XYZ file of C-alpha atoms in Angstrom:
750
model
C 95.801 136.311 137.690
C 93.792 133.308 136.502
C 94.642 132.133 133.054
C 90.970 132.263 132.002
C 87.952 133.988 133.412
C 85.994 131.330 135.394
C 82.478 130.447 134.130
C 79.459 129.294 136.047
C 80.309 125.673 135.228
C 83.991 126.076 135.901
C 85.028 124.529 139.221
C 87.124 127.679 139.872
C 84.252 130.070 139.305
C 83.956 130.761 143.043
C 87.439 132.379 142.901
C 86.470 135.011 140.343
C 87.057 138.556 141.622
C 89.309 137.251 144.427
C 92.304 139.420 143.546
C 95.890 138.211 143.757
C 95.059 135.600 146.392
C 92.298 134.243 144.129
C 94.939 133.517 141.511
C 97.279 131.941 144.101
C 94.475 129.741 145.461
C 93.605 128.582 141.931
C 97.209 127.548 141.136
C 98.160 126.153 144.570
C 98.728 122.383 144.897
C 95.997 121.690 147.435
C 96.281 117.971 146.896
C 99.472 118.089 148.970
C 97.469 119.349 151.980
C 94.948 117.635 154.237
C 91.986 119.396 152.524
C 92.700 117.858 149.082
C 92.395 119.270 145.592
C 89.853 121.977 144.788
C 87.730 119.506 142.846
C 86.984 117.689 146.111
C 86.218 120.771 148.177
C 82.743 120.901 149.781
C 80.452 123.756 148.830
C 80.716 125.216 152.359
C 84.512 125.624 151.914
C 84.130 127.178 148.451
C 81.478 129.590 149.665
C 83.595 130.657 152.646
C 86.678 131.149 150.443
C 84.666 133.194 147.950
C 83.443 135.485 150.742
C 86.829 136.153 152.370
C 88.602 136.760 149.038
C 86.220 139.614 148.218
C 86.513 141.253 151.655
C 88.619 144.397 152.156
C 89.168 143.392 155.807
C 92.106 141.052 156.640
C 90.512 137.600 156.988
C 92.099 134.157 157.246
C 90.303 130.826 157.297
C 91.781 127.859 159.188
C 90.261 124.710 157.645
C 90.138 121.304 159.220
C 91.871 119.905 162.286
C 95.239 121.081 160.920
C 93.992 124.654 160.473
C 95.153 124.887 156.833
C 95.392 128.616 156.065
C 93.459 130.334 153.210
C 93.381 134.151 153.289
C 92.673 137.269 151.249
C 94.790 140.103 149.862
C 94.283 142.301 152.959
C 95.625 139.521 155.207
C 98.662 139.063 152.954
C 99.633 142.665 153.771
C 99.327 141.871 157.491
C 101.409 138.672 157.055
C 104.361 140.683 155.685
C 107.383 138.537 154.895
C 105.490 135.358 155.801
C 103.384 135.705 152.602
C 102.964 133.687 150.364
C 104.508 130.795 152.343
C 101.561 130.929 154.772
C 99.046 129.932 152.068
C 98.148 126.250 152.485
C 100.337 125.867 155.611
C 99.142 124.567 158.953
C 98.512 127.479 161.302
C 100.736 125.993 164.011
C 103.627 125.712 161.539
C 102.852 128.986 159.785
C 102.943 131.023 163.047
C 105.119 128.872 165.380
C 105.775 131.771 167.786
C 102.029 131.902 168.723
C 101.283 128.178 168.316
C 99.757 127.820 171.786
C 97.467 130.797 171.184
C 96.227 129.332 167.894
C 95.806 125.887 169.452
C 93.305 127.404 171.858
C 91.481 129.188 169.001
C 91.118 125.924 167.052
C 89.967 124.026 170.120
C 87.248 126.551 171.037
C 85.922 127.269 167.541
C 85.920 123.682 166.275
C 83.821 122.934 169.327
C 81.315 125.536 168.098
C 82.449 128.501 170.220
C 83.527 132.001 169.263
C 86.353 134.249 170.503
C 86.951 137.985 170.401
C 90.017 139.944 171.494
C 90.583 143.676 171.559
C 94.055 145.161 171.358
C 95.514 141.700 171.909
C 99.298 141.879 172.226
C 101.313 139.193 170.408
C 104.946 138.859 169.354
C 105.157 137.917 165.672
C 108.086 137.320 163.355
C 106.786 138.835 160.129
C 110.019 140.254 158.709
C 112.857 138.139 160.046
C 112.838 139.551 163.583
C 110.379 139.458 166.512
C 108.064 142.476 166.836
C 105.265 143.355 169.235
C 101.901 143.892 167.556
C 98.425 144.639 168.845
C 95.279 143.364 167.083
C 91.514 143.125 167.279
C 90.765 139.438 166.644
C 87.357 137.823 166.006
C 87.102 134.053 165.581
C 83.975 132.146 164.444
C 83.407 128.519 163.373
C 82.618 127.686 159.720
C 79.897 125.011 159.401
C 79.977 122.281 156.761
C 76.964 120.783 154.902
C 76.004 118.784 157.967
C 75.996 121.858 160.177
C 79.191 120.805 161.990
C 82.225 123.128 162.570
C 84.756 122.335 159.839
C 86.989 125.387 160.083
C 87.548 128.789 161.672
C 87.217 132.255 160.159
C 89.474 134.879 161.761
C 89.007 138.602 161.157
C 92.346 140.292 161.918
C 92.571 144.061 162.328
C 95.977 145.339 163.438
C 95.746 148.147 166.021
C 99.462 148.535 166.695
C 99.559 152.160 165.509
C 96.497 153.081 167.564
C 97.804 151.396 170.716
C 101.221 153.039 170.310
C 99.562 156.459 169.894
C 97.377 155.952 172.946
C 100.322 154.841 175.007
C 102.342 157.825 173.849
C 99.473 160.169 174.741
C 99.163 158.565 178.156
C 102.917 158.771 178.760
C 102.887 162.394 177.598
C 100.069 163.205 180.021
C 101.944 161.377 182.766
C 105.104 163.274 181.885
C 103.316 166.613 181.992
C 101.689 165.635 185.266
C 105.086 164.702 186.673
C 106.594 167.952 185.380
C 103.781 169.864 187.063
C 104.144 167.872 190.267
C 107.949 168.043 190.371
C 108.337 171.662 189.246
C 110.631 173.535 191.655
C 108.253 176.504 191.753
C 104.838 176.286 193.391
C 101.736 176.037 191.142
C 97.990 176.034 191.766
C 94.869 176.111 189.587
C 91.801 177.914 191.024
C 88.380 178.144 189.340
C 85.468 180.541 189.562
C 85.090 183.896 191.246
C 85.621 182.287 194.675
C 88.931 180.834 193.562
C 88.306 177.183 194.410
C 91.454 175.022 194.389
C 91.359 172.394 191.616
C 95.011 171.418 191.368
C 98.238 172.018 193.326
C 101.763 170.651 193.045
C 104.149 169.466 195.751
C 105.933 172.822 196.025
C 102.599 174.619 196.678
C 101.635 172.037 199.300
C 104.989 172.554 200.988
C 104.444 176.328 200.972
C 101.066 176.057 202.724
C 102.081 173.338 205.138
C 100.643 170.354 203.255
C 97.059 171.291 203.994
C 94.271 169.586 202.047
C 93.009 172.558 200.045
C 91.587 170.800 196.949
C 87.906 171.734 196.467
C 88.036 174.632 198.944
C 87.770 178.384 198.190
C 91.024 180.200 198.844
C 89.599 182.320 201.705
C 88.449 179.180 203.484
C 91.580 177.155 202.726
C 94.066 179.893 203.812
C 92.269 182.041 206.413
C 95.529 183.449 207.873
C 96.256 185.234 204.575
C 93.268 187.591 205.096
C 94.330 191.232 205.273
C 97.635 190.642 203.400
C 96.202 191.702 199.993
C 96.470 188.373 198.158
C 92.702 187.710 198.098
C 92.132 191.159 196.676
C 94.760 190.592 193.978
C 92.969 187.382 192.943
C 89.638 189.213 192.706
C 91.256 191.962 190.633
C 92.861 189.521 188.170
C 89.593 187.564 187.791
C 87.616 190.737 187.184
C 90.062 192.628 184.959
C 91.583 189.724 183.101
C 95.062 191.229 183.509
C 97.900 189.134 184.932
C 99.721 190.158 188.108
C 103.492 189.783 188.630
C 105.115 190.494 191.988
C 108.613 189.999 193.423
C 109.778 189.296 196.964
C 106.223 189.681 198.329
C 105.950 189.043 202.034
C 103.370 186.421 203.048
C 102.575 185.278 206.585
C 101.520 181.627 206.531
C 100.518 179.226 209.284
C 102.404 176.246 207.905
C 101.663 174.031 210.933
C 98.205 173.892 212.634
C 98.184 175.896 215.869
C 101.651 177.335 215.186
C 102.355 181.054 214.871
C 102.475 182.606 211.435
C 105.718 182.200 209.538
C 107.117 184.974 207.385
C 107.972 183.931 203.806
C 108.965 185.904 200.729
C 107.684 184.858 197.307
C 107.938 185.797 193.630
C 104.357 185.439 192.346
C 102.365 185.399 189.073
C 98.539 185.332 188.866
C 97.547 184.398 185.304
C 93.854 184.490 184.239
C 92.540 181.307 182.525
C 89.899 181.664 179.781
C 87.489 179.225 178.135
C 87.274 178.825 174.324
C 84.886 181.813 174.017
C 87.215 184.070 176.006
C 85.416 184.152 179.373
C 87.622 184.045 182.490
C 86.949 180.800 184.359
C 89.870 180.691 186.780
C 93.357 181.773 187.787
C 96.651 179.909 187.492
C 99.063 180.812 190.299
C 102.779 180.260 189.902
C 105.689 181.384 192.005
C 108.904 180.673 193.831
C 109.635 180.815 197.548
C 112.653 183.128 197.654
C 112.903 183.378 201.415
C 116.087 181.340 201.595
C 117.625 183.316 198.744
C 116.887 186.653 200.412
C 118.287 185.375 203.689
C 121.370 184.106 201.858
C 121.850 187.425 200.065
C 121.610 189.282 203.336
C 124.036 186.835 204.904
C 126.331 187.257 201.901
C 126.383 191.013 202.360
C 127.229 190.558 206.005
C 129.812 187.917 205.121
C 131.363 190.222 202.528
C 131.811 192.923 205.121
C 133.264 190.429 207.591
C 135.566 189.045 204.893
C 136.969 192.469 204.049
C 137.602 193.175 207.729
C 139.214 189.783 208.226
C 141.260 189.919 205.009
C 142.642 193.363 205.743
C 143.804 192.169 209.164
C 145.503 189.000 207.856
C 149.321 188.886 207.639
C 149.123 186.970 204.324
C 148.433 188.444 200.924
C 144.694 188.256 200.164
C 143.076 189.061 196.823
C 139.857 188.578 194.879
C 139.171 188.150 191.170
C 136.187 188.281 188.844
C 134.758 185.102 187.230
C 136.889 185.963 184.185
C 140.055 185.889 186.308
C 140.792 189.626 186.472
C 142.102 190.588 189.921
C 140.023 193.410 191.410
C 140.981 193.745 195.090
C 144.078 193.285 197.303
C 144.510 193.619 201.032
C 147.084 196.136 202.379
C 149.745 193.393 202.842
C 150.116 193.101 199.064
C 150.817 196.797 198.611
C 153.152 196.860 201.607
C 155.162 193.912 200.225
C 155.319 195.088 196.594
C 155.615 198.837 197.222
C 152.833 199.507 194.703
C 149.838 201.777 195.086
C 146.169 200.640 195.151
C 144.958 199.979 191.615
C 148.381 199.364 190.089
C 147.988 195.546 190.258
C 144.360 195.303 189.112
C 143.353 193.204 186.113
C 146.377 191.396 184.725
C 148.916 193.905 186.034
C 149.675 191.606 189.000
C 151.943 189.631 186.622
C 154.375 192.580 186.807
C 155.655 191.484 190.242
C 155.965 187.779 189.316
C 159.449 186.472 188.451
C 159.845 186.292 184.638
C 160.780 182.594 184.811
C 157.565 181.766 186.720
C 154.984 183.857 184.881
C 154.182 181.335 182.119
C 153.539 178.476 184.539
C 151.457 180.651 186.885
C 149.363 182.055 184.028
C 148.766 178.598 182.513
C 147.554 177.104 185.794
C 145.354 180.155 186.446
C 143.770 179.728 182.999
C 143.174 176.013 183.641
C 141.512 176.755 186.994
C 139.265 179.381 185.411
C 138.135 177.048 182.623
C 137.457 174.066 184.891
C 136.248 175.967 187.963
C 138.468 173.988 190.343
C 140.810 174.853 193.207
C 143.875 176.800 192.089
C 147.327 176.279 193.565
C 150.792 177.113 192.304
C 154.152 178.385 193.467
C 156.018 181.409 192.114
C 158.453 184.119 193.167
C 157.139 187.634 193.876
C 159.307 190.756 193.760
C 159.560 192.586 197.057
C 159.724 196.388 197.239
C 163.535 196.178 197.600
C 163.865 194.115 194.402
C 164.406 190.733 196.104
C 162.298 187.778 194.932
C 160.798 185.412 197.478
C 158.879 182.177 196.920
C 155.111 182.230 197.614
C 152.424 179.579 197.351
C 149.246 180.939 195.777
C 145.872 179.329 196.408
C 142.403 180.365 195.231
C 138.898 178.934 195.518
C 135.852 179.703 193.346
C 132.759 181.146 195.057
C 129.582 179.883 193.313
C 126.054 181.223 193.553
C 122.943 179.121 194.263
C 122.948 177.870 190.664
C 126.586 176.804 190.769
C 127.861 179.670 188.625
C 131.132 181.216 189.811
C 130.634 184.802 190.975
C 134.071 185.446 192.466
C 137.502 183.993 193.233
C 139.202 184.463 196.609
C 142.930 183.821 196.841
C 145.934 184.124 199.128
C 149.714 184.315 198.681
C 151.801 182.826 201.497
C 155.535 183.408 201.819
C 157.283 179.989 201.772
C 160.785 181.137 200.870
C 162.317 180.047 204.205
C 160.592 176.656 204.018
C 161.786 176.204 200.421
C 165.371 176.817 201.421
C 165.116 174.387 204.338
C 163.364 171.795 202.148
C 166.013 172.188 199.452
C 168.806 171.698 201.957
C 167.017 168.659 203.385
C 166.460 167.227 199.915
C 170.113 167.646 199.015
C 171.122 165.997 202.289
C 168.742 163.099 201.726
C 169.986 162.716 198.167
C 173.601 162.605 199.326
C 172.627 159.948 201.870
C 170.749 157.981 199.209
C 173.681 158.148 196.782
C 176.019 157.046 199.562
C 173.752 154.110 200.368
C 173.473 153.150 196.697
C 177.229 153.341 196.260
C 177.696 151.094 199.289
C 174.914 148.730 198.212
C 172.936 149.570 201.359
C 169.158 150.009 201.608
C 167.222 151.530 204.515
C 163.890 150.431 205.959
C 161.322 151.756 208.427
C 158.693 149.446 209.940
C 155.597 150.654 211.817
C 155.179 147.915 214.423
C 151.461 148.528 215.025
C 150.434 148.236 211.349
C 153.243 146.081 209.980
C 153.797 148.550 207.111
C 157.363 148.781 205.771
C 158.690 151.867 203.973
C 161.949 151.441 202.089
C 164.624 153.595 200.529
C 165.322 153.858 196.804
C 167.306 150.610 196.541
C 165.275 148.627 199.085
C 162.739 147.196 196.632
C 165.327 146.016 194.122
C 167.189 144.315 196.980
C 164.096 142.154 197.587
C 163.299 141.636 193.893
C 160.160 143.815 194.055
C 158.948 146.618 191.813
C 159.297 150.121 193.319
C 156.371 151.118 195.557
C 155.557 153.406 198.486
C 155.220 150.675 201.095
C 154.438 147.012 201.665
C 153.202 144.850 204.543
C 155.951 142.994 206.391
C 154.254 139.656 205.583
C 155.148 140.137 201.890
C 158.846 140.294 202.773
C 158.596 137.431 205.276
C 157.206 135.148 202.577
C 160.263 135.824 200.397
C 162.666 134.528 203.095
C 163.575 130.839 202.699
C 161.558 128.660 205.132
C 164.720 127.201 206.695
C 165.955 130.732 207.576
C 162.677 132.136 208.986
C 163.751 131.433 212.562
C 166.618 133.874 211.951
C 164.541 136.933 210.989
C 162.351 138.981 213.324
C 158.763 137.958 214.163
C 155.644 139.825 215.293
C 156.418 138.891 218.862
C 160.098 139.892 218.829
C 159.203 143.190 217.136
C 156.484 144.013 219.684
C 158.885 143.180 222.504
C 161.826 144.913 220.855
C 163.868 141.737 221.321
C 164.627 140.968 217.673
C 168.294 140.117 217.082
C 169.982 143.321 215.870
C 172.325 141.787 213.280
C 171.367 138.707 211.241
C 172.000 137.149 207.855
C 169.439 135.067 205.930
C 168.561 133.928 202.416
C 165.709 134.999 200.166
C 164.300 133.727 196.868
C 163.810 136.815 194.660
C 160.245 136.781 193.241
C 161.285 138.558 190.017
C 163.879 136.055 188.743
C 163.942 133.204 191.294
C 167.570 133.866 192.331
C 168.765 132.775 195.764
C 170.400 135.749 197.555
C 171.973 136.344 200.973
C 170.900 139.484 202.878
C 172.498 141.130 205.897
C 170.120 143.073 208.185
C 170.980 145.497 211.060
C 168.139 147.083 213.100
C 167.329 149.296 216.067
C 164.041 150.346 217.731
C 162.361 153.655 218.609
C 160.330 153.489 221.849
C 157.579 155.623 223.373
C 157.753 157.156 226.829
C 156.737 153.808 228.416
C 159.456 151.912 226.581
C 157.090 150.261 224.119
C 158.649 149.796 220.639
C 156.928 151.973 218.067
C 159.113 151.702 214.985
C 161.947 149.513 213.769
C 164.642 151.158 211.668
C 167.340 149.275 209.855
C 169.723 148.883 206.946
C 170.132 145.909 204.617
C 172.800 144.773 202.203
C 173.094 141.999 199.633
C 176.061 139.878 200.798
C 175.614 137.028 198.324
C 178.975 137.665 196.638
C 180.754 137.739 199.999
C 179.078 134.527 201.203
C 179.791 132.747 197.926
C 183.401 133.940 197.974
C 183.795 132.574 201.506
C 182.179 129.297 200.479
C 184.373 129.042 197.390
C 187.468 129.748 199.427
C 186.563 127.050 201.944
C 185.731 124.613 199.158
C 188.907 125.479 197.285
C 191.044 124.915 200.363
C 189.320 121.605 201.053
C 189.544 120.474 197.432
C 193.208 121.491 197.193
C 194.077 119.448 200.255
C 192.040 116.508 198.959
C 193.447 116.661 195.431
C 197.065 116.954 196.564
C 196.612 113.875 198.761
C 194.933 111.972 195.909
C 197.586 112.993 193.369
C 200.433 112.036 195.710
C 198.762 108.718 196.497
C 198.132 108.010 192.825
C 201.727 108.921 191.844
C 203.055 106.776 194.682
C 200.911 103.855 193.574
C 201.978 104.271 189.945
C 205.630 104.458 190.959
C 205.390 101.480 193.280
C 203.617 99.264 190.737
C 205.779 100.412 187.817
C 209.125 99.878 189.536
C 208.187 96.445 190.880
C 209.740 93.418 189.131
C 211.188 95.281 186.116
C 214.394 96.862 184.990
C 214.969 100.571 185.572
C 214.881 101.589 181.882
C 211.532 99.925 181.199
C 210.129 101.181 184.480
C 211.246 104.743 183.710
C 209.527 104.767 180.301
C 206.320 103.235 181.646
C 206.299 105.609 184.616
C 206.725 108.635 182.316
C 203.856 107.499 180.053
C 201.540 107.094 183.020
C 202.495 110.503 184.408
C 201.898 112.023 180.933
C 198.353 110.577 180.834
C 197.752 111.915 184.324
C 199.093 115.354 183.345
C 196.845 115.526 180.248
C 193.780 114.851 182.388
C 194.945 117.545 184.815
C 195.229 120.055 181.966
C 191.605 119.424 180.952
C 190.347 119.749 184.538
C 192.284 122.970 185.077
C 190.337 124.585 182.230
C 187.027 123.909 184.016
C 188.422 124.775 187.459
C 188.222 121.095 188.414
C 184.443 121.034 188.187
C 184.028 118.589 185.269
C 185.651 117.270 182.103
C 184.398 116.021 178.755
C 184.775 112.226 178.325
C 185.615 112.708 174.637
C 188.266 115.345 175.353
C 189.976 113.156 177.986
C 190.117 110.240 175.542
C 191.324 112.400 172.612
C 194.110 113.983 174.709
C 195.228 110.575 176.011
C 195.392 108.785 172.628
C 197.334 111.678 171.048
C 200.598 109.773 171.786
C 199.358 106.682 169.864
C 198.613 106.101 166.153
C 195.504 108.235 166.048
C 194.639 107.236 162.487
C 194.025 103.649 163.666
C 191.694 104.710 166.520
C 187.993 105.679 166.111
C 185.933 107.367 168.822
C 182.141 107.712 169.073
C 179.676 108.512 171.848
C 177.368 111.232 173.181
C 178.572 114.380 174.939
C 179.053 113.345 178.540
C 180.596 115.342 181.412
C 182.434 113.409 184.154
C 183.858 114.486 187.498
C 187.611 115.000 188.146
C 188.135 111.593 189.781
C 186.589 109.793 186.813
C 188.628 111.891 184.367
C 191.965 110.914 185.966
C 191.085 107.209 186.122
C 189.753 107.207 182.525
C 192.993 108.805 181.276
C 195.126 106.178 183.044
C 192.903 103.321 181.808
C 193.007 104.502 178.165
C 196.796 104.966 178.439
C 197.225 101.393 179.773
C 194.984 99.915 177.077
C 196.741 101.972 174.370
C 200.235 101.037 175.607
C 199.306 97.340 175.668
C 197.777 97.568 172.150
C 200.908 99.358 170.866
C 203.209 96.661 172.263
C 201.231 93.486 171.688
C 197.847 94.243 170.166
C 196.071 95.993 167.313
C 198.256 99.116 167.302
C 201.435 97.035 166.884
C 200.660 96.506 163.180
C 199.642 99.012 160.473
C 196.444 97.046 159.700
C 195.182 96.963 163.247
C 192.330 99.171 164.550
C 190.899 100.248 167.890
C 187.307 101.347 168.431
C 186.381 103.365 171.524
C 182.643 103.877 171.922
C 180.186 104.612 174.721
C 176.404 105.052 175.082
C 173.656 105.545 177.654
C 171.122 102.730 177.827
C 168.059 102.253 180.074
C 168.339 99.863 183.009
C 165.687 97.686 184.650
C 164.997 100.292 187.365
C 164.409 103.094 184.839
C 167.795 104.796 185.332
C 170.447 105.199 182.633
C 173.553 102.999 182.380
C 176.892 103.983 180.839
C 178.324 101.286 178.558
C 181.961 102.159 177.641
C 183.823 99.775 175.319
C 187.461 99.409 174.021
C 187.585 96.923 171.111
C 190.720 95.869 169.137
C 190.759 94.158 165.736
C 193.186 93.347 162.921
C 196.183 92.774 165.189
C 198.201 89.666 166.064
C 196.292 86.776 167.646
C 195.727 87.466 171.326
C 196.854 85.136 174.112
C 195.746 85.820 177.703
C 198.535 87.115 179.980
C 200.103 84.665 182.437
C 200.191 87.217 185.250
C 198.157 90.254 186.381
C 200.178 93.454 186.319
C 199.456 97.010 187.574
C 197.800 98.009 184.296
C 195.250 95.249 184.509
C 194.691 95.982 188.204
C 194.215 99.689 187.381
C 191.639 98.934 184.685
C 189.643 96.199 186.406
C 189.623 97.562 189.938
C 190.335 101.312 190.012
C 188.615 102.231 186.688
C 185.422 100.361 187.594
C 185.384 101.536 191.219
C 185.832 105.239 190.423
C 182.917 105.083 187.951
C 180.767 103.170 190.484
C 180.466 100.110 188.216
C 182.410 97.113 186.966
C 184.965 96.362 184.216
C 185.266 93.198 182.128
C 188.394 92.428 179.970
C 188.086 89.685 177.355
C 191.279 88.429 175.638
C 189.591 87.289 172.452
C 191.786 85.819 169.698
C 190.737 88.535 167.247
C 191.487 91.307 169.719
C 191.233 92.553 173.337
C 187.838 93.945 174.442
C 187.369 96.021 177.619
C 183.806 96.929 178.716
C 182.857 99.311 181.558
C 179.271 99.123 182.856
C 178.358 101.869 185.339
C 175.551 104.293 186.293
C 175.314 107.504 184.267
C 177.923 109.893 185.736
C 176.409 112.633 187.929
C 178.227 115.871 188.679
C 178.079 117.219 192.270
C 175.400 119.926 192.744
C 176.479 123.488 193.551
C 176.035 124.829 197.060
C 174.930 128.212 195.821
């Protein structure tokens, strides 16, 4: 509300009586817009604003080139959540979702034109979400003092509710028309005493042969019906005003021009139609063509008679039941088998001849079939008249009517006791065979050569590293075989020719865990009468353990021969070099020390089955005979092969013996450092740097001659590690350095 009531001299007087929007206009900062403060407004703008504020119709004025928006209270209701932000905003910015539409309005009206829209559909965002609205819109230019368009007045009347109602009414009429047209029964509307056709649906047109009867009297449209009483019934209903209802009425219709009359049966209602004052103005005809139903009922009666005749002659048990599941008829075979009299098994009494252990299962499945209306099948034992129980398979099907409702169940009981006994014996035999195969680690396979489908026994899939399944294509198995062994297995060609090698062994890579396994396969073929192979049968066995055992045995034999030769050669060399140019006592002690170092290395290798040894463990075992407190060891964990281990033990023993006699270990203050590391080389590989360093002992003088120990260290030690050895006789202590590639263990064959 304005703070004070405007007076005639007040510049806001034109806003008096303008409601809530009048107050908002008076307090709005118009100077921030393109139209300026109210004090600068032209009289044409004030007059226009005064008019729209007092109107009860939603009106908005778009002033100037920017289309600055000024509107009344009624328009604020239309604006919804956009109010009051729309006041003073540019129309393009105020309604961005319809900016193009408003651009056209401004262009036309500022050029002096007018626009009018009826039920114009727009999508507006008035409450935070897009909504479809329909409106009547009228746009006119507002002239300034010079008579030029300065703005646009828009009268906005929302018609969304009206449009929605009209559309609903139209859709409802369309729906009713569709219901009338698609009704399964025939319908027709006839007017006047001559019964002129005004409306028919598709079912009626089908009944009369799709003739064009609209606008024609019934006697003219359907001349073949004359004399059948239908015209007279129409006259009677029109005259008396009483409806007629008839069932299964026979009508002879000429459904195709020139064709003979066709006999149809119909259920029919003639209903009089009255005007508002109660006068009869027409007749509404409705009915159903029941010809097919009557024919079906007649056929059903005939079928029922045929069924009874057929069922009574059948050797199987035959029975029927009501929709509720109560048995109501049995053929003579049931009474002959059970020794009961007719009627004694009716209802639920049939359970009396079912084995007590089977009755619960049979009754549960029968209840499930009744509730779901599906095929019933179960197996149970029935008591024979002599008291013996025999296995039967019971099957029943529901018989529905035209509407899908079940009207009856028809079932049979077939004696399968002999088959059950044979099947049980076969199952037990197959199980014994399967257990025998499993115990022997054997799996069976059957391949259909034409399709390539393989069926396997219980253990077949695990043999190949596959999950259990019914079958698989042979290509799946072929892809598991190692590429280098694929020329060993069978191929499409050798299978078609029946020339595949009967007994082969090849390797596979199991897809489940990546293991490499050896398989043994033995096959034979089944041929047709022309000799063409039809199926390939075979057995398979995992022989990986056997193959590895053979390989280990061969390797062990080879390694034993090789190691014995090496040991004998090494002992001979040690003996020869030790005993040369020395007295027997010294030679004996030196020889024993060297054999001890060799034996320690052998002990370590025996623990790993001569596969590898730890460099640290070899060194620690070898220096155990020396002053261990004066020796320090450091280096990473590093496995070495047997040859390296023996040479390292001898080299450490020689260096230790020399240090004990002449070097750092000959005095209590002396020390020995043994260290090794892996360092990168120029080619990117790793180098082993192994170093023996003495300190704190007597001054060192280089030896005058080269003995076996020095030869062993410089030549044999370096050669066996694939590198070189350097010995420096520094005054402060001997230093021995081995430089070699990082030791690599031999890869396994398995």
